[in-house]
Coordinates of C-alpha atoms in Angstrom, one line a residue:
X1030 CA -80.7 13.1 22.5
X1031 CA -78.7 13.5 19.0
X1032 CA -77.5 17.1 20.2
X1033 CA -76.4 15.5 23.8
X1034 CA -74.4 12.8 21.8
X1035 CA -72.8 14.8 19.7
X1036 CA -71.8 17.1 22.5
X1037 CA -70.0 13.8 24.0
X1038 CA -68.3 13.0 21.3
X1039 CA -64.7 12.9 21.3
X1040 CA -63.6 15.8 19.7
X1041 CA -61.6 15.3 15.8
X1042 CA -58.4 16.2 14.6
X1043 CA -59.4 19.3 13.2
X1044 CA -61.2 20.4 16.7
X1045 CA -58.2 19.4 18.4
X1046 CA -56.4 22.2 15.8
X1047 CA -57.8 24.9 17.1
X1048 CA -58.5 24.0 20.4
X1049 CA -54.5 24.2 20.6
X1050 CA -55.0 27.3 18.3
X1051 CA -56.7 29.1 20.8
X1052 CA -55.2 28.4 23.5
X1053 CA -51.6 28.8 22.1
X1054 CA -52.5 31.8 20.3
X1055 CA -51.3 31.2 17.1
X1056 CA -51.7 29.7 13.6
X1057 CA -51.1 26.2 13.5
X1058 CA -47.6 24.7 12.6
X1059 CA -48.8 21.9 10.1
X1060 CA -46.6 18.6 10.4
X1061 CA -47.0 16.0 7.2
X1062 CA -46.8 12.6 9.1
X1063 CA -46.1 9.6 6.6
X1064 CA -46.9 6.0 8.0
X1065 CA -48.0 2.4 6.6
X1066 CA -51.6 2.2 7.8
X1067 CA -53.5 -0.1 5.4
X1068 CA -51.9 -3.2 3.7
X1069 CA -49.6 -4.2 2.1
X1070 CA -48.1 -2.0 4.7
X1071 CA -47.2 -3.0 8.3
X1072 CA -50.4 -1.6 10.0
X1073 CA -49.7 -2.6 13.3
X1074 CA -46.7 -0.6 13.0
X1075 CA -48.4 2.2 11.7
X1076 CA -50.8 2.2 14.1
X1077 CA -48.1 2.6 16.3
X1078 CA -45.9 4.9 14.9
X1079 CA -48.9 7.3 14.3
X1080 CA -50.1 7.0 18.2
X1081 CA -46.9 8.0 19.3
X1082 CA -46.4 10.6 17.2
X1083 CA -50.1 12.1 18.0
X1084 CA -49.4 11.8 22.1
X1085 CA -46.2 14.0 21.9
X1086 CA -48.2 16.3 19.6
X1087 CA -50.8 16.8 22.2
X1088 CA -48.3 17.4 24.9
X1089 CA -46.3 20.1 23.2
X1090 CA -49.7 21.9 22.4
X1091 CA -50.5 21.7 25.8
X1092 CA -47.2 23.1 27.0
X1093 CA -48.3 26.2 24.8
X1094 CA -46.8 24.4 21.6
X1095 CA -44.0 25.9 19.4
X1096 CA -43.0 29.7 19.7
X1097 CA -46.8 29.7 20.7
X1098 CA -48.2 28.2 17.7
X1099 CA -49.9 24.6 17.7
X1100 CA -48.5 21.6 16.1
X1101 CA -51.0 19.9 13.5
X1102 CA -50.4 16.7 11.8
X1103 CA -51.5 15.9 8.5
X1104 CA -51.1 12.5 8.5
X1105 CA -51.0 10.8 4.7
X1106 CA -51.1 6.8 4.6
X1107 CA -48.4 5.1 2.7
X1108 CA -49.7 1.8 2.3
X1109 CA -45.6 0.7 2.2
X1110 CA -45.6 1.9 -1.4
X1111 CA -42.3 4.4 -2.5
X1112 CA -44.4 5.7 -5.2
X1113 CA -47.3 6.5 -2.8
X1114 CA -45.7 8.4 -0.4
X1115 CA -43.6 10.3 -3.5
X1116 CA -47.3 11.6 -3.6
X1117 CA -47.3 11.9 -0.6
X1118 CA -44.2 14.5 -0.4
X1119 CA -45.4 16.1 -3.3
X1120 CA -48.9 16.5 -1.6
X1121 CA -47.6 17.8 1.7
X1122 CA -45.0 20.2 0.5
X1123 CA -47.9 22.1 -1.7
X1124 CA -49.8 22.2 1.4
X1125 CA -47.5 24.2 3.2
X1126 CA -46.0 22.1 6.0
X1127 CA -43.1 22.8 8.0
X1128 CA -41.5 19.4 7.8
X1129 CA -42.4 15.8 7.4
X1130 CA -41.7 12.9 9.9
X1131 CA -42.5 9.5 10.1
X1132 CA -42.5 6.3 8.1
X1133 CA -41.8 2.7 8.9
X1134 CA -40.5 0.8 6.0
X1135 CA -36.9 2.1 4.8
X1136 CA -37.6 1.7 1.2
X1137 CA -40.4 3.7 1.6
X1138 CA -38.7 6.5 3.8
X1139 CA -35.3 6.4 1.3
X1140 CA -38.4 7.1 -1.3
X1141 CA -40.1 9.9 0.8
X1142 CA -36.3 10.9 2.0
X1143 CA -34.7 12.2 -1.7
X1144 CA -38.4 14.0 -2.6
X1145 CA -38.0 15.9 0.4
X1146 CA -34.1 16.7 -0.2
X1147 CA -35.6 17.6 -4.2
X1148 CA -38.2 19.8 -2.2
X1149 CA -35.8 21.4 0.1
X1150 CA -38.3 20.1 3.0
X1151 CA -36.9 19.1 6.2
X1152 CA -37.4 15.4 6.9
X1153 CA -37.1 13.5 10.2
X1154 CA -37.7 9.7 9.6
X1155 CA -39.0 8.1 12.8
X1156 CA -37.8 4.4 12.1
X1157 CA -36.5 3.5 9.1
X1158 CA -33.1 2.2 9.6
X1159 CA -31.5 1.5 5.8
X1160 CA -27.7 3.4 5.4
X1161 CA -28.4 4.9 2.2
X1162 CA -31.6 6.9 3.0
X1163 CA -30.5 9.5 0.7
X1164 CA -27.9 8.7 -2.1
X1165 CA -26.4 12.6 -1.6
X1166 CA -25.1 14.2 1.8
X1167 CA -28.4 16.3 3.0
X1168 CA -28.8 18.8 6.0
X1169 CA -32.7 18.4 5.4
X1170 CA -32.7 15.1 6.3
X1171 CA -32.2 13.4 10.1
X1172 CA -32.9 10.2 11.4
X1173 CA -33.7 9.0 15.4
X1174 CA -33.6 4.8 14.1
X1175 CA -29.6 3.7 14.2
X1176 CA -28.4 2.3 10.5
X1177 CA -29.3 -1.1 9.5
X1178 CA -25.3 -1.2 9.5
X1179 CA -24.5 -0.9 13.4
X1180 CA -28.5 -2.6 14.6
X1181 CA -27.3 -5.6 12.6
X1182 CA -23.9 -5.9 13.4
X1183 CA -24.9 -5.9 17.1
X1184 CA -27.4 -8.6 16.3
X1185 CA -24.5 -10.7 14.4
X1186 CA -22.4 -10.2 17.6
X1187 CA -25.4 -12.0 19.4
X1188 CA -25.3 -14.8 16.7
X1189 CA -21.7 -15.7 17.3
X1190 CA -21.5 -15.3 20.9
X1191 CA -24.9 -17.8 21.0
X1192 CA -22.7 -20.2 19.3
X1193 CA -24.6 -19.4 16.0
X1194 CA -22.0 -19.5 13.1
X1195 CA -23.9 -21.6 10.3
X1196 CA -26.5 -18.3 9.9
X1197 CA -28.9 -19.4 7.0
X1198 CA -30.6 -16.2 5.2
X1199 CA -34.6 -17.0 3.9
X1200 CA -34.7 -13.9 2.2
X1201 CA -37.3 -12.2 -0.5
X1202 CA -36.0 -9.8 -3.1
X1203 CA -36.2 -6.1 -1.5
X1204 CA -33.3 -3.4 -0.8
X1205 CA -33.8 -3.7 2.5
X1206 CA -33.1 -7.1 3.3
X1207 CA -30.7 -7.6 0.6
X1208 CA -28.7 -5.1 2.3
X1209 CA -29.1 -6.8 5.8
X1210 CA -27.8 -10.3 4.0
X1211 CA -24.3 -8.1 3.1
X1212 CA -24.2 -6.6 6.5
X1213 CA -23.9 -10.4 8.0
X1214 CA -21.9 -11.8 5.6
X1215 CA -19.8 -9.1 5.1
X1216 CA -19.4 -9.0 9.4
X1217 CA -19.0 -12.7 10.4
X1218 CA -17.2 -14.4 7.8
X1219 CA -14.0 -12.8 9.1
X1220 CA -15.0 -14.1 12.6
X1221 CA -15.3 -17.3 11.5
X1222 CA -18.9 -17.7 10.6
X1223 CA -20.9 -18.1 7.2
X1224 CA -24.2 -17.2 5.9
X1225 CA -26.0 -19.0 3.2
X1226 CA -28.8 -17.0 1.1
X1227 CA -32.2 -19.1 0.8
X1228 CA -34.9 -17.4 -1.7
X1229 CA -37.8 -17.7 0.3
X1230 CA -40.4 -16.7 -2.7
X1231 CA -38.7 -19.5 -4.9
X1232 CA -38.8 -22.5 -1.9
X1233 CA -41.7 -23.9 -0.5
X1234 CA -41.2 -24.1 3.3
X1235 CA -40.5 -27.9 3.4
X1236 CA -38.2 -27.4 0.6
X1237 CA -36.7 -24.6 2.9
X1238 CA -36.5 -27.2 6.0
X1239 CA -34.6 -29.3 3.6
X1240 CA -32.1 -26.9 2.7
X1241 CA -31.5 -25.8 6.2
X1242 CA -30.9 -29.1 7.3
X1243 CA -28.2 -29.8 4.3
X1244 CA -26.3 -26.5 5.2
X1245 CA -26.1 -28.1 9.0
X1246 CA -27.6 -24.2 9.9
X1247 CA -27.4 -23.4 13.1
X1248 CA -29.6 -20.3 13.0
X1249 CA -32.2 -19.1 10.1
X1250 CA -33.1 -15.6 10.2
X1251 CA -36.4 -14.6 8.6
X1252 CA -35.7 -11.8 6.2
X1253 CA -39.3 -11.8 4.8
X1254 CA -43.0 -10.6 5.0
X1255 CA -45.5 -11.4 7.3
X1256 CA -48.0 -13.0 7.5
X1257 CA -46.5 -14.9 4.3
X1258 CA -44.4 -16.0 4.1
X1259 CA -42.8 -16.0 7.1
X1260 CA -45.8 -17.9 9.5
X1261 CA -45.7 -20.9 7.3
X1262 CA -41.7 -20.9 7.5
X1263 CA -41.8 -20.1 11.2
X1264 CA -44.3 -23.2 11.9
X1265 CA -42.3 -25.8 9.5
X1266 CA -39.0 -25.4 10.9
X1267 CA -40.8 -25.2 14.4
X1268 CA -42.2 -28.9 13.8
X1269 CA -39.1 -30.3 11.8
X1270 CA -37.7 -32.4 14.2
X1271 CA -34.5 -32.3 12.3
X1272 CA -34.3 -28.6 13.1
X1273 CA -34.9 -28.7 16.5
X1274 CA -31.8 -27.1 17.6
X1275 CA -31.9 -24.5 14.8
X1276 CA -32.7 -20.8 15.8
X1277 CA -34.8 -19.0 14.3
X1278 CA -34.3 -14.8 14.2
X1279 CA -36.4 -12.1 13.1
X1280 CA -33.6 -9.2 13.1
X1281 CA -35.8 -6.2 11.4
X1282 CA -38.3 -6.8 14.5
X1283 CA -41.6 -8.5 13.6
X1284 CA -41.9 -10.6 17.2
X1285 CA -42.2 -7.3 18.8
X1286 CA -46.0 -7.0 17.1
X1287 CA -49.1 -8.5 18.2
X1288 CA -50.1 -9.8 15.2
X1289 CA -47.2 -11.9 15.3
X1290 CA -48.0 -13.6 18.1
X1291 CA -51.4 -14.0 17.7
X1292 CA -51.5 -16.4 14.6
X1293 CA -48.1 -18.2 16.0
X1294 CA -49.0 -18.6 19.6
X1295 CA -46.0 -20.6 21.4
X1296 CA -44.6 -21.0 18.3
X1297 CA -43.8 -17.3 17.5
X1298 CA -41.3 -17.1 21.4
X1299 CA -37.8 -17.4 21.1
X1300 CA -37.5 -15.6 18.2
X1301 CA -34.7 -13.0 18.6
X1302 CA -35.2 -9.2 16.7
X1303 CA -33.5 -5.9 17.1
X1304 CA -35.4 -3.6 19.5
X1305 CA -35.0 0.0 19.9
X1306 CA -35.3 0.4 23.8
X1307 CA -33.4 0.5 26.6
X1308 CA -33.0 -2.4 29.0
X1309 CA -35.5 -0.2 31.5
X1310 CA -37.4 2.9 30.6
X1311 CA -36.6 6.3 32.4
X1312 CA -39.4 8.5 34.3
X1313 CA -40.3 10.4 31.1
X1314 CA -40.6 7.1 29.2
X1315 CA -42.4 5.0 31.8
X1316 CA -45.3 8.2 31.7
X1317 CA -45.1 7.9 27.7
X1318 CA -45.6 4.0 27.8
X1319 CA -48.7 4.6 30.3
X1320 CA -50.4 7.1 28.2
X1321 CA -49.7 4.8 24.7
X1322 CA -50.8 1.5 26.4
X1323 CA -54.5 3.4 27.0
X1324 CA -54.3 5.5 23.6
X1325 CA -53.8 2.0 22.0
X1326 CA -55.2 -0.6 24.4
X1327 CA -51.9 -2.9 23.4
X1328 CA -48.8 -2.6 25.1
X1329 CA -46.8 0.1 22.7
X1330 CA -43.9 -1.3 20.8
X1331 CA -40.7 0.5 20.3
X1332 CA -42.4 1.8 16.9
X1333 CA -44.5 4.0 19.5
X1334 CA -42.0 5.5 21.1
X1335 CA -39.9 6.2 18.3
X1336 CA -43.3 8.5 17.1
X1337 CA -43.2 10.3 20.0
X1338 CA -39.8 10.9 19.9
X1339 CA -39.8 12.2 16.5
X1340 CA -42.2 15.0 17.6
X1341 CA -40.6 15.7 20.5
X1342 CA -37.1 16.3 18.9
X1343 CA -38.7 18.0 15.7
X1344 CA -40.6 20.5 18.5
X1345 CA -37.1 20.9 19.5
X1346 CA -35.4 21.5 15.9
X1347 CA -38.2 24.3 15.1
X1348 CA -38.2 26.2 17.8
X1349 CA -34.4 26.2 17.4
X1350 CA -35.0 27.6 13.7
X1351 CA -37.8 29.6 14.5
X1352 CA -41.5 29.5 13.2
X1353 CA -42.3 33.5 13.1
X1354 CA -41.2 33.3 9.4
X1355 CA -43.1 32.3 6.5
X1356 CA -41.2 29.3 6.2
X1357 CA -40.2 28.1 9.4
X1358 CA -36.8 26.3 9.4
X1359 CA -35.1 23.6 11.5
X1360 CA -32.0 23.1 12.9
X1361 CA -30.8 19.9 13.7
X1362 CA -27.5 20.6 15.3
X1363 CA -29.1 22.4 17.6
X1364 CA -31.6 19.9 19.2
X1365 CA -31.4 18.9 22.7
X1366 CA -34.0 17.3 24.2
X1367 CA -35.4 14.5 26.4
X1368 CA -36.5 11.7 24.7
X1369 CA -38.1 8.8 25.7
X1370 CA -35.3 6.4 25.3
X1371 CA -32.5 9.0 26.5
X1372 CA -31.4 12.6 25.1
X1373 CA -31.8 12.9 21.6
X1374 CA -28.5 15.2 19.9
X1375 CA -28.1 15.0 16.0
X1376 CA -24.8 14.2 14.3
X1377 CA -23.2 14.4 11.0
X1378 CA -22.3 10.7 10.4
X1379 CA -20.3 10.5 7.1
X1380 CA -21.4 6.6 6.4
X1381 CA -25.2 7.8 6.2
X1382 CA -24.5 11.3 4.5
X1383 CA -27.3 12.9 7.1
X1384 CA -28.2 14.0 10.6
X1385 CA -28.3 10.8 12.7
X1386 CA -29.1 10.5 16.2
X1387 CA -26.2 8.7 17.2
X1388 CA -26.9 7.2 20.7
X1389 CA -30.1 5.2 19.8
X1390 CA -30.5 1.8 22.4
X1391 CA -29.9 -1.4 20.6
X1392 CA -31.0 -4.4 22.0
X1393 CA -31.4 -7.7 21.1
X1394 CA -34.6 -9.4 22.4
X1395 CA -37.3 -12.3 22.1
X1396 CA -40.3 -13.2 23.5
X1397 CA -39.7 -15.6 26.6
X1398 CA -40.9 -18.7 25.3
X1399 CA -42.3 -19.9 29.3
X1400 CA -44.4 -16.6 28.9
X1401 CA -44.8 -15.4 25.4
X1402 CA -46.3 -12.0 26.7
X1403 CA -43.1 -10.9 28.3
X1404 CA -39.9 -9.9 26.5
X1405 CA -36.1 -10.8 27.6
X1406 CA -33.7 -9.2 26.7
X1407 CA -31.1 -11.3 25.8
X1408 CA -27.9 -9.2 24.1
X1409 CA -27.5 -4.9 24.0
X1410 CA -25.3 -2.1 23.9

């Protein structure tokens, strides 16, 4: 009985390896893939991120892979720690890996992004969105996620044409959000509008409710950590009846998550975030959702696609730089390819100093609050 069990086992990574090997006929292109996938991390995100990215690795090998040489991930856990996945880099690039993709949390990939421009290893970062992922122009580095700049103008253009000009910040000290703060203020006070900056470590959420109700808010967006502190926040303003007309926002895309609905219920719907998807998925798309909703047993969030689309455009950028030499290359101004979301091209974009896809979907969505399951989408371009 043990042999017959082992024999139905699902095969492992490393079976998977050279099951591709062989029939691809050729040594393995190894991929370092960097996600959050224990906490503090977003796991869910990870999760996500990683299944994608595993799907569209599977499908290349089984179109006879790259040049006819498997893909292999070697997927290192970065626990949303810069320092970590500096390791990480370090780690991979002694290993021998063609590129690195991945990564969730834009600190982290701005971390994982300048080791890999040090190590002159080519770096595709799957969903961080933060400008300054690099503080020097790179070629080695490309991005699919638009800047935080252009997602978070579009979600400010949302704001003001809801009627939602009194925007009121609860925000916890990080690059990341600091930087989304200055994008809004810096975008609607000439349109009439003002933001306020609450320090959501220092208040306790009634202390929070208070100030939002002083500052008239019409809109607070949650530019924090969840669970904590943003479930607490999310259910005080929720049952303050002075606040009852107040918005609350999410912009950076926590609603999109199962695990935020499942401690908020109700509560968590109408909560408007940035998604990366378009309004309705293509053929090629619709096939990729199918196969993520089994692989995960969740619908897949953006963060899914955006995995598979890394792998699929960084297929793309090796073959166009070739893997038959002993350090196979890529070349992102070459890559044309069908992505989940739309064709994915690479530009140079002189704000970001890097290879950006340029033509990522932006939408502006929440979860309805008559059926919290189902998503509207509420504001795009």
């Amino acid at each position: 009985m043990t042999g017959m069990v082992e024999e139905l086992r699902p095969p492992g990574r490393d079976d998977m390896t050279a099951y591709a090997a062989e029939r691809t006929g050729g040594a393995a292109v190894r991929i370092g893939a960097l996600a959050p996938l224990t906490r503090p991390g977003w796991v869910q995100a990870g999760q996500h991120l990683l299944a994608g990215m595993e799907l569209a690795v599977s499908e290349v090998n089984d179109a006879g892979g790259v040049a006819g040489r498997p893909l292999e991930l070697v997927v290192r856990d970065t626990a949303a720690d810069p320092r970590r996945a500096e390791a990480a880099v370090e780690e991979l690039a002694g290993l021998g890996v063609a590129a690195l993709t991945g990564e969730y949390h834009s600190v982290v990939a701005r971390a994982a992004a300048a080791r890999a421009h040090a190590l002159d290893l080519p770096y595709l970062c799957s969903s961080a969105v933060l400008d300054a992922l690099t503080e020097r122009p790179t070629d080695r580095v490309a991005r699919l996620a638009p800047p935080q700049s252009r997602g978070w103008r579009v979600y400010a253009d949302f704001l003001l044409g809801a009627g939602r000009d009194r925007i009121a910040v609860a925000a916890e000290p990080s690059v990341y959000w600091a930087a989304g703060a200055r994008i809004l203020r810096e975008y609607v006070a000439p349109r009439g509008g003002t933001v306020v900056e609450l320090d959501a470590r220092g208040l306790a959420p009634a202390a929070l409710c208070d100030e939002l109700a002083g500052h008239r808010a019409t809109a607070l967006l949650l530019l924090v950590g969840h669970p904590e502190p943003a479930v607490p926040i999310v259910r005080s303003v929720r049952r303050d009846p002075r606040l009852a007309e107040v918005m609350i926002g999410a912009p950076a895309g926590q609603p999109e998550f199962a695990d935020w609905a499942t401690p908020l219920g109700d509560e968590g719907a109408g909560v408007p975030f940035l998604r990366y998807l378009p309004e309705r998925l293509g053929p090629l798309g619709a096939r990729v959702g199918t196969a993520l909703r089994e692989r995960l047993t969740e619908e897949p969030s953006f963060v899914a696609f955006e995995g598979y689309d890394t792998v699929a455009a960084l297929a793309d950028a090796l073959r166009a730089g070739g893997v038959d030499q002993a350090s196979p290359a890529v070349d992102w101004s070459r890559v044309a390819v069908e992505g989940t979301r739309g064709g994915i091209r690479f530009s140079r974009t002189p704000e970001t100093g890097m290879w950006q896809w340029a033509s990522a979907p932006i939408h502006v969505v929440d979860r309805d609050p008559s059926e919290p399951g189902r998503f509207r989408v509420l504001h795009g371009v």
